[in-house]
């Protein structure tokens, strides 16, 4: 039986769908690394496992118990999971030993002496024995995060959830926290780790999930994901393409702000002024065509546009997705293209050299357009 089982999980914030029918099984002893770009739902997914984010629909089972079930003892099920956040969330008015002993004494009924003995064992394992009576503000960031991990382990969790545990640390302190997680991995503790440390994910995990498009876009062993990814977005991420993204939720969007963002993106990565101009022109014309063709006057608008640039080969890609009705602006008859109202299509075809792909995702109800420059 799976230690964690997720079925058809969905989560939206307003019109933004973050998780779309995500399903996952995690067996005991697995070490799963979760990677992906900012805003792809990694942290939302991890927080959903403990119902710190309430899913819109779907089921979550932890060690055979459904935490999403009506009437479930959520706090009891949560005790099977330890979670470590980007921030440490230590009790600033308590010393190190009290931080470690509070939960097992209060929640598990563990005798104080037994809790202290267990706490000293963990402090010895992570090199913090001398800090038992110190206050959190007397510790370095790396020491505080090690303490936060120990505090979770004091509850004897069946699974540990790590939400980018090194992102708030000074680079000089990252190594000590990663070393501690490696130690836990050697003891076959089940772990889900959201991380941007790719080398660490390769070393520690036995399965890697790449998140994109509202769920698990591609998964596999570290060797498969890092050395031989198969899907386009995974390849782009692993090759560290540079990204610019812009979301439109109204017909009266700020065109100048979008142009300014594209201009800054071009300056940051050394794109030529002519390429920046073509990007601005293509994005502008494409958005106006989509707004006119996909939406009626009072329809809610959701258009996402993303530019990716490869430093390796200098290629540039525009990806647009939109809600609304199915509409391929590049499939209009030639006689309609002669109309001034569709002049933007002629411009897009000319600027892109015809390197345009259109598709419609029936499951998501979204138009998808890709233009290569």
XYZ file of N, CA and C in Angstrom, residues 58-281:
672
model
N -10.761 16.281 -5.084
C -9.736 15.243 -5.071
C -9.620 14.601 -3.698
N -8.803 13.565 -3.614
C -8.620 12.815 -2.374
C -7.137 12.686 -2.052
N -6.823 12.711 -0.756
C -5.451 12.527 -0.278
C -5.480 11.488 0.838
N -4.712 10.416 0.665
C -4.597 9.366 1.671
C -3.179 9.371 2.234
N -3.068 9.379 3.555
C -1.782 9.301 4.232
C -1.764 8.027 5.063
N -0.911 7.094 4.693
C -0.817 5.806 5.387
C -2.186 5.135 5.489
N -2.943 5.219 4.406
C -4.235 4.552 4.338
C -5.407 5.338 4.875
N -5.165 6.492 5.494
C -6.250 7.313 6.033
C -6.482 8.516 5.115
N -7.751 8.788 4.821
C -8.065 9.900 3.928
C -8.189 11.194 4.727
N -7.216 12.076 4.546
C -7.221 13.341 5.271
C -8.275 14.300 4.717
N -8.681 14.077 3.458
C -9.686 14.944 2.826
C -11.111 14.481 3.089
N -11.285 13.370 3.783
C -12.626 12.845 4.019
C -13.374 13.711 5.027
N -14.674 13.814 4.838
C -15.516 14.534 5.792
C -15.441 13.838 7.153
N -15.156 14.609 8.196
C -15.072 14.045 9.537
C -13.736 13.426 9.880
N -12.752 13.513 8.979
C -11.428 12.943 9.250
C -10.769 13.675 10.416
N -10.011 12.925 11.222
C -9.241 13.525 12.321
C -7.960 14.091 11.717
N -8.067 15.313 11.218
C -6.970 15.920 10.457
C -5.702 16.035 11.288
N -5.828 16.471 12.531
C -4.639 16.660 13.374
C -3.931 15.343 13.647
N -4.716 14.279 13.820
C -4.116 12.963 14.054
C -3.356 12.493 12.816
N -3.943 12.691 11.642
C -3.274 12.264 10.408
C -2.035 13.123 10.148
N -2.114 14.409 10.441
C -0.970 15.300 10.242
C 0.253 14.863 11.039
N 0.026 14.211 12.177
C 1.157 13.795 13.022
C 2.037 12.758 12.339
N 1.516 12.159 11.284
C 2.326 11.201 10.532
C 3.288 11.886 9.568
N 3.139 13.212 9.443
C 3.969 13.975 8.509
C 4.717 15.075 9.251
N 5.983 15.220 8.915
C 6.749 16.368 9.395
C 6.970 17.305 8.226
N 6.804 18.606 8.465
C 6.976 19.554 7.370
C 7.996 20.604 7.755
N 8.905 20.874 6.836
C 9.934 21.889 7.025
C 9.777 22.926 5.932
N 9.662 24.181 6.345
C 9.353 25.262 5.426
C 10.620 26.033 5.042
N 10.445 27.023 4.162
C 11.542 27.903 3.802
C 11.998 28.695 5.024
N 11.033 29.163 5.820
C 11.353 29.843 7.071
C 11.328 28.825 8.203
N 11.932 29.165 9.321
C 12.182 28.163 10.350
C 11.009 28.010 11.326
N 10.290 29.095 11.601
C 9.130 29.066 12.482
C 9.428 28.434 13.840
N 10.579 28.761 14.396
C 10.905 28.313 15.753
C 10.213 29.227 16.768
N 10.006 28.708 17.965
C 9.433 29.531 19.025
C 10.546 30.379 19.622
N 10.510 31.665 19.333
C 11.631 32.546 19.687
C 11.807 32.718 21.194
N 10.726 32.475 21.983
C 10.806 32.656 23.438
C 11.240 31.380 24.157
N 11.505 30.313 23.394
C 11.933 29.045 23.991
C 13.351 28.709 23.551
N 14.097 28.062 24.430
C 15.432 27.634 24.023
C 15.339 26.403 23.121
N 16.472 25.945 22.646
C 16.517 24.843 21.681
C 15.845 23.591 22.244
N 16.181 23.224 23.465
C 15.633 22.002 24.050
C 14.118 22.084 24.184
N 13.612 23.232 24.639
C 12.167 23.392 24.789
C 11.457 23.358 23.436
N 12.082 23.934 22.388
C 11.517 23.872 21.039
C 11.325 22.430 20.599
N 12.293 21.572 20.956
C 12.235 20.179 20.526
C 11.247 19.353 21.348
N 11.110 19.680 22.608
C 10.313 18.835 23.506
C 8.832 19.186 23.538
N 8.480 20.394 23.137
C 7.108 20.854 23.306
C 6.083 19.929 22.648
N 6.234 19.671 21.349
C 5.218 18.901 20.619
C 5.093 17.466 21.107
N 6.200 16.714 21.253
C 6.021 15.325 21.709
C 5.430 15.218 23.113
N 5.720 16.182 23.982
C 5.144 16.156 25.323
C 3.658 16.501 25.281
N 3.313 17.580 24.564
C 1.926 18.048 24.534
C 1.018 17.174 23.672
N 1.525 16.728 22.521
C 0.668 16.029 21.562
C 0.755 14.511 21.660
N 1.931 13.986 21.983
C 2.102 12.539 22.057
C 2.052 12.015 23.484
N 2.056 12.935 24.478
C 2.051 12.499 25.869
C 3.370 11.896 26.313
N 4.440 12.218 25.635
C 5.752 11.687 25.969
C 6.246 12.328 27.279
N 6.762 11.544 28.235
C 7.320 12.128 29.455
C 8.457 13.099 29.118
N 8.559 14.172 29.887
C 9.556 15.204 29.589
C 10.970 14.627 29.555
N 11.307 13.746 30.491
C 12.669 13.198 30.519
C 12.955 12.394 29.251
N 11.961 11.626 28.815
C 12.134 10.846 27.582
C 12.292 11.779 26.379
N 11.513 12.857 26.339
C 11.615 13.821 25.244
C 12.983 14.490 25.240
N 13.482 14.847 26.422
C 14.801 15.483 26.495
C 15.886 14.528 26.026
N 15.775 13.263 26.414
C 16.761 12.271 25.981
C 16.757 12.137 24.457
N 15.563 12.080 23.896
C 15.434 11.974 22.435
C 15.971 13.225 21.750
N 15.693 14.381 22.342
C 16.163 15.645 21.779
C 17.691 15.696 21.762
N 18.301 15.263 22.849
C 19.771 15.272 22.910
C 20.366 14.328 21.857
N 19.686 13.204 21.606
C 20.161 12.279 20.567
C 20.176 12.960 19.206
N 19.074 13.681 18.879
C 19.015 14.357 17.589
C 20.033 15.505 17.512
N 20.188 16.231 18.591
C 21.155 17.335 18.589
C 22.573 16.807 18.369
N 22.866 15.643 18.945
C 24.187 15.051 18.744
C 24.396 14.639 17.290
N 23.338 14.098 16.677
C 23.442 13.649 15.287
C 23.704 14.817 14.324
N 23.198 15.999 14.660
C 23.319 17.128 13.730
C 24.324 18.173 14.211
N 25.122 17.807 15.215
C 26.207 18.681 15.645
C 25.785 19.902 16.420
N 24.668 19.814 17.149
C 24.174 20.982 17.893
C 24.072 20.708 19.391
N 24.825 19.737 19.886
C 24.755 19.391 21.304
C 25.013 20.590 22.201
N 25.972 21.403 21.832
C 26.347 22.542 22.680
C 25.318 23.662 22.667
N 24.320 23.558 21.792
C 23.330 24.633 21.645
C 22.015 24.327 22.364
N 21.973 23.270 23.182
C 20.715 22.831 23.782
C 20.032 23.933 24.585
N 20.807 24.790 25.246
C 20.215 25.839 26.079
C 20.232 27.204 25.394
N 20.634 27.244 24.144
C 20.685 28.510 23.409
C 19.291 28.906 22.945
N 19.116 30.200 22.731
C 17.867 30.703 22.156
C 18.002 30.716 20.632
N 16.894 30.604 19.894
C 16.977 30.566 18.430
C 17.749 31.728 17.814
N 17.622 32.938 18.380
C 18.319 34.086 17.795
C 19.826 34.039 18.004
N 20.287 33.053 18.764
C 21.724 32.872 18.962
C 22.311 31.868 17.967
N 21.460 31.322 17.114
C 21.889 30.330 16.131
C 21.997 30.959 14.748
N 22.848 30.400 13.917
C 22.912 30.815 12.510
C 21.685 30.300 11.778
N 21.464 30.796 10.567
C 20.328 30.326 9.769
C 20.383 28.831 9.517
N 21.563 28.331 9.202
C 21.706 26.899 8.958
C 21.417 26.073 10.194
N 21.875 26.564 11.355
C 21.602 25.863 12.600
C 20.115 25.881 12.936
N 19.448 27.002 12.675
C 18.013 27.084 12.931
C 17.234 26.117 12.047
N 17.654 25.986 10.789
C 16.934 25.059 9.908
C 17.186 23.618 10.323
N 18.398 23.304 10.765
C 18.667 21.957 11.272
C 17.797 21.672 12.496
N 17.646 22.687 13.353
C 16.793 22.540 14.529
C 15.333 22.329 14.114
N 14.880 23.062 13.089
C 13.502 22.908 12.614
C 13.255 21.490 12.101
N 14.250 20.915 11.433
C 14.126 19.537 10.947
C 14.063 18.569 12.124
N 14.936 18.785 13.110
C 14.927 17.927 14.298
C 13.583 18.001 15.016
N 13.004 19.184 15.092
C 11.717 19.343 15.765
C 10.646 18.481 15.087
N 10.647 18.436 13.756
C 9.698 17.570 13.047
C 9.979 16.100 13.328
N 11.253 15.726 13.381
C 11.616 14.330 13.586
C 11.292 13.841 14.992
N 11.177 14.759 15.929
C 10.817 14.385 17.301
C 9.429 13.736 17.366
N 8.598 13.968 16.371
C 7.238 13.420 16.344
C 7.173 12.049 15.661
N 8.329 11.491 15.325
C 8.400 10.177 14.663
C 7.523 10.102 13.421
N 7.668 11.038 12.501
C 6.803 11.029 11.317
C 7.117 9.869 10.389
N 6.109 9.443 9.645
C 6.325 8.413 8.627
C 6.865 9.007 7.344
N 6.618 10.307 7.142
C 7.085 10.973 5.928
C 7.479 12.401 6.281
N 8.521 12.906 5.627
C 8.963 14.283 5.800
C 8.714 15.057 4.517
N 8.156 16.253 4.672
C 7.890 17.140 3.551
C 8.816 18.349 3.684
N 9.610 18.612 2.660
C 10.544 19.738 2.680
C 10.155 20.719 1.576
N 9.826 21.946 1.965
C 9.448 22.974 0.991
C 10.601 23.958 0.812
N 11.481 23.674 -0.161
C 12.659 24.489 -0.442
C 13.372 24.870 0.857
N 13.889 23.892 1.579
C 14.442 24.134 2.916
C 15.702 24.982 2.942
N 16.313 25.239 1.785
C 17.548 26.035 1.779
C 17.375 27.404 1.143
N 16.165 27.733 0.666
C 16.005 28.949 -0.120
C 16.184 30.223 0.701
N 15.978 30.152 2.019
C 16.109 31.348 2.859
C 17.497 31.473 3.481
N 18.396 30.573 3.114
C 19.705 30.539 3.751
C 20.766 31.257 2.935
N 21.739 31.788 3.649
C 22.950 32.294 3.005
C 23.630 31.119 2.303
N 24.209 31.326 1.117
C 24.847 30.216 0.384
C 25.856 29.431 1.206
N 26.512 30.096 2.171
C 27.512 29.399 2.983
C 26.879 28.399 3.943
N 25.567 28.495 4.155
C 24.883 27.627 5.118
C 24.079 26.523 4.453
N 23.946 26.585 3.132
C 23.115 25.612 2.419
C 23.641 24.195 2.605
N 24.956 24.037 2.517
C 25.562 22.712 2.559
C 25.253 21.935 3.822
N 25.213 22.629 4.979
C 25.002 21.921 6.233
C 23.583 21.351 6.327
N 22.608 22.072 5.755
C 21.233 21.575 5.774
C 21.073 20.415 4.788
N 21.666 20.548 3.609
C 21.589 19.459 2.629
C 22.269 18.204 3.158
N 23.357 18.382 3.906
C 24.056 17.230 4.485
C 23.158 16.491 5.466
N 22.358 17.243 6.214
C 21.443 16.609 7.167
C 20.367 15.809 6.430
N 19.838 16.363 5.354
C 18.804 15.646 4.596
C 19.401 14.400 3.945
N 20.648 14.489 3.498
C 21.322 13.294 2.961
C 21.401 12.204 4.023
N 21.695 12.604 5.256
C 21.777 11.644 6.360
C 20.440 10.938 6.541
N 19.353 11.694 6.474
C 18.028 11.093 6.622
C 17.730 10.147 5.463
N 18.181 10.511 4.272
C 17.943 9.670 3.092
C 18.605 8.305 3.251
N 19.767 8.283 3.877
C 20.476 7.020 4.074
C 19.722 6.090 5.022
N 18.834 6.664 5.842
C 18.049 5.863 6.772
C 16.689 5.466 6.192
N 16.523 5.670 4.879
C 15.309 5.256 4.160
C 14.040 5.928 4.679
N 14.170 7.160 5.169
C 12.993 7.916 5.559
C 12.269 8.386 4.299
N 10.964 8.214 4.251
C 10.178 8.671 3.111
C 10.181 10.197 3.089
N 10.502 10.775 1.934
C 10.633 12.226 1.852
C 10.097 12.744 0.528
N 9.417 13.883 0.582
C 9.082 14.665 -0.598
C 9.784 16.000 -0.438
N 10.597 16.362 -1.423
C 11.445 17.537 -1.292
C 11.234 18.463 -2.477
N 10.656 19.627 -2.224
C 10.614 20.679 -3.237
C 11.943 21.414 -3.165
N 12.673 21.449 -4.259
C 14.006 22.029 -4.221
C 14.381 22.655 -5.555
N 15.257 23.658 -5.484
C 15.844 24.222 -6.697
C 17.305 23.809 -6.815
N 17.769 22.951 -5.897
C 19.150 22.448 -5.926
C 19.174 21.183 -6.781
N 19.512 21.339 -8.064
C 19.407 20.214 -8.991
C 20.405 19.100 -8.672
N 21.628 19.452 -8.333
C 22.621 18.426 -8.017
C 22.209 17.634 -6.779
N 21.632 18.329 -5.816
C 21.148 17.675 -4.607
C 20.003 16.716 -4.933
N 19.073 17.158 -5.780
C 17.956 16.303 -6.179
C 18.454 15.049 -6.883
N 19.452 15.217 -7.737
C 20.019 14.069 -8.460
C 20.637 13.070 -7.488
N 21.297 13.592 -6.464
C 22.027 12.739 -5.537
C 21.123 12.008 -4.548
N 20.100 12.706 -4.038
C 19.305 12.179 -2.933
C 18.075 11.409 -3.389
N 17.415 11.880 -4.436
C 16.121 11.317 -4.817
C 16.270 10.011 -5.581
N 15.253 9.147 -5.453
C 15.180 8.003 -6.364
C 14.060 8.179 -7.385
N 13.296 9.298 -7.239
C 12.324 9.686 -8.265
C 12.250 11.202 -8.301
N 12.152 11.757 -9.507
C 12.065 13.204 -9.685
C 10.781 13.529 -10.430
N 10.033 14.497 -9.909
C 8.829 14.987 -10.566
C 9.091 16.388 -11.076
N 8.844 16.626 -12.360
C 8.936 17.975 -12.907
C 7.523 18.517 -13.045
N 7.251 19.611 -12.334
C 5.921 20.214 -12.338
C 5.819 21.289 -13.417
N 4.736 21.243 -14.165
C 4.396 22.290 -15.141
C 2.956 22.050 -15.572
N 2.311 23.087 -16.091
C 0.938 22.976 -16.602
C -0.030 22.397 -15.573
N 0.178 22.730 -14.298
C -0.781 22.349 -13.276
C -0.643 20.946 -12.733
N 0.506 20.309 -12.951
C 0.655 18.963 -12.420
C 2.005 18.371 -12.730
N 2.059 17.044 -12.704
C 3.314 16.334 -12.976
C 3.463 16.232 -14.487
N 4.314 17.065 -15.030
C 4.510 17.147 -16.481
C 5.375 15.978 -16.976
N 6.377 15.616 -16.190
C 7.239 14.477 -16.523
C 7.857 13.949 -15.235
N 8.031 12.640 -15.147
C 8.656 12.049 -13.967
C 9.548 10.892 -14.381
N 10.468 10.565 -13.489
C 11.367 9.464 -13.766
C 12.506 9.443 -12.773
N 13.472 8.572 -13.033
C 14.662 8.529 -12.191
C 15.464 9.805 -12.387
N 16.353 10.133 -11.457
C 17.208 11.311 -11.660
C 17.978 11.263 -12.981
N 18.485 10.097 -13.350
C 19.232 10.000 -14.609
C 18.346 10.324 -15.804
N 17.101 9.845 -15.772
C 16.199 10.107 -16.897
C 15.858 11.592 -16.992
N 15.486 12.196 -15.870
C 15.036 13.585 -15.900
C 16.186 14.547 -16.185
N 17.339 14.312 -15.598
C 18.441 15.263 -15.742
C 19.322 15.005 -16.959
N 19.360 13.745 -17.417
C 20.236 13.431 -18.546
C 19.489 13.164 -19.845
N 18.247 12.719 -19.755
C 17.514 12.383 -20.980
C 16.043 12.750 -20.865
N 15.713 14.003 -20.526
C 14.296 14.392 -20.472
C 13.661 14.272 -21.852
N 12.374 13.946 -21.884
C 11.711 13.687 -23.153
C 10.772 14.809 -23.590
N 10.201 15.541 -22.642
C 9.188 16.525 -22.999
C 9.788 17.939 -23.043
N 9.160 18.775 -23.866
C 9.739 20.069 -24.214
C 9.998 20.965 -23.014
N 9.026 21.106 -22.136
C 9.212 22.009 -21.001
C 10.272 21.483 -20.032
N 10.346 20.179 -19.878
C 11.384 19.608 -19.025
C 12.754 19.888 -19.605
N 12.888 19.681 -20.898
C 14.165 19.951 -21.563
C 14.553 21.412 -21.380
N 13.579 22.306 -21.562
C 13.859 23.733 -21.423
C 14.310 24.065 -20.011
N 13.653 23.481 -19.026
C 13.996 23.768 -17.630
C 15.383 23.242 -17.285
N 15.660 22.014 -17.676
C 16.951 21.408 -17.350
C 18.085 22.163 -18.038
N 17.825 22.645 -19.234
C 18.859 23.413 -19.955
C 18.909 24.872 -19.526
N 18.106 25.198 -18.503
C 18.125 26.526 -17.895
C 17.844 27.634 -18.903
N 16.752 27.468 -19.638
C 16.314 28.553 -20.502
C 15.874 29.734 -19.642
N 16.019 30.922 -20.178
C 15.615 32.140 -19.487
C 14.157 32.452 -19.837
N 13.394 32.887 -18.846
C 11.957 33.064 -19.047
C 11.484 34.477 -18.709
N 10.476 34.896 -19.455
C 9.676 36.062 -19.100
C 8.219 35.649 -19.243
N 7.391 35.973 -18.262
C 5.977 35.614 -18.359
C 5.116 36.808 -17.987
N 3.905 36.824 -18.543
C 2.975 37.920 -18.300
C 1.561 37.362 -18.365
N 0.734 37.705 -17.376
C -0.637 37.204 -17.312
C -1.611 38.353 -17.550
N -2.629 38.085 -18.333
C -3.648 39.089 -18.674
C -4.998 38.586 -18.187
N -5.661 39.386 -17.370
C -6.968 39.002 -16.831
C -8.053 40.021 -17.177
N -7.727 40.950 -18.063
C -8.701 41.976 -18.459
C -8.391 42.445 -19.873
N -9.424 42.838 -20.582
C -9.207 43.426 -21.901
C -8.396 44.715 -21.797
N -8.522 45.403 -20.677
C -7.799 46.661 -20.480
C -6.458 46.408 -19.796
N -5.701 45.443 -20.334
C -4.411 45.131 -19.721
C -3.396 46.240 -20.004
N -2.339 46.242 -19.204
C -1.316 47.288 -19.303
C -0.286 46.897 -20.363
N -0.524 47.325 -21.590
C 0.360 46.983 -22.703
C 1.770 47.518 -22.487
N 1.863 48.750 -21.980
C 3.184 49.347 -21.772
C 3.974 48.587 -20.722
N 3.287 48.086 -19.691
C 3.982 47.305 -18.666
C 4.537 46.016 -19.268
N 3.755 45.374 -20.155
C 4.243 44.163 -20.805
C 5.457 44.473 -21.675
N 5.360 45.547 -22.481
C 6.505 45.927 -23.307
C 7.725 46.233 -22.454
N 7.499 46.910 -21.319
C 8.609 47.219 -20.426
C 9.256 45.962 -19.871
N 8.429 44.970 -19.542
C 8.969 43.712 -19.044
C 9.788 42.983 -20.093
N 9.302 42.987 -21.339
C 10.049 42.343 -22.429
C 11.367 43.082 -22.672
N 11.309 44.421 -22.623
C 12.517 45.217 -22.816
C 13.558 44.898 -21.734
N 13.118 44.834 -20.468
C 14.040 44.528 -19.369
C 14.599 43.113 -19.497
N 13.743 42.182 -19.924
C 14.177 40.798 -20.142
C 15.279 40.768 -21.205
N 15.068 41.516 -22.300
C 16.067 41.564 -23.366
C 17.387 42.158 -22.899
N 17.309 43.240 -22.126
C 18.538 43.868 -21.623
C 19.291 42.935 -20.681
N 18.551 42.232 -19.825
C 19.171 41.355 -18.836
C 19.965 40.237 -19.489
N 19.455 39.704 -20.616
C 20.106 38.549 -21.231
C 20.787 38.884 -22.559
N 20.942 40.156 -22.829
C 21.723 40.569 -23.990
C 21.072 40.303 -25.328
N 19.749 40.342 -25.410
C 19.062 40.162 -26.686
C 19.228 41.413 -27.531
N 19.324 41.233 -28.839
C 19.483 42.377 -29.740
C 18.218 43.231 -29.732
N 18.373 44.510 -30.043
C 17.224 45.413 -30.057
C 16.200 44.999 -31.111
N 16.676 44.445 -32.228
C 15.747 44.009 -33.273
C 14.920 42.809 -32.803
N 15.552 41.892 -32.055
C 14.821 40.736 -31.535
C 13.806 41.181 -30.481
N 14.207 42.099 -29.616
C 13.284 42.616 -28.598
C 12.072 43.260 -29.271
N 12.306 44.034 -30.333
C 11.201 44.675 -31.052
C 10.260 43.624 -31.641
N 10.813 42.563 -32.223
C 9.977 41.517 -32.805
C 9.163 40.793 -31.727
N 9.770 40.586 -30.562
C 9.053 39.957 -29.462
C 7.881 40.824 -29.005
N 8.150 42.104 -28.850
C 7.082 43.021 -28.439
C 5.949 43.042 -29.459
N 6.318 43.098 -30.739
C 5.324 43.156 -31.815
C 4.493 41.878 -31.866
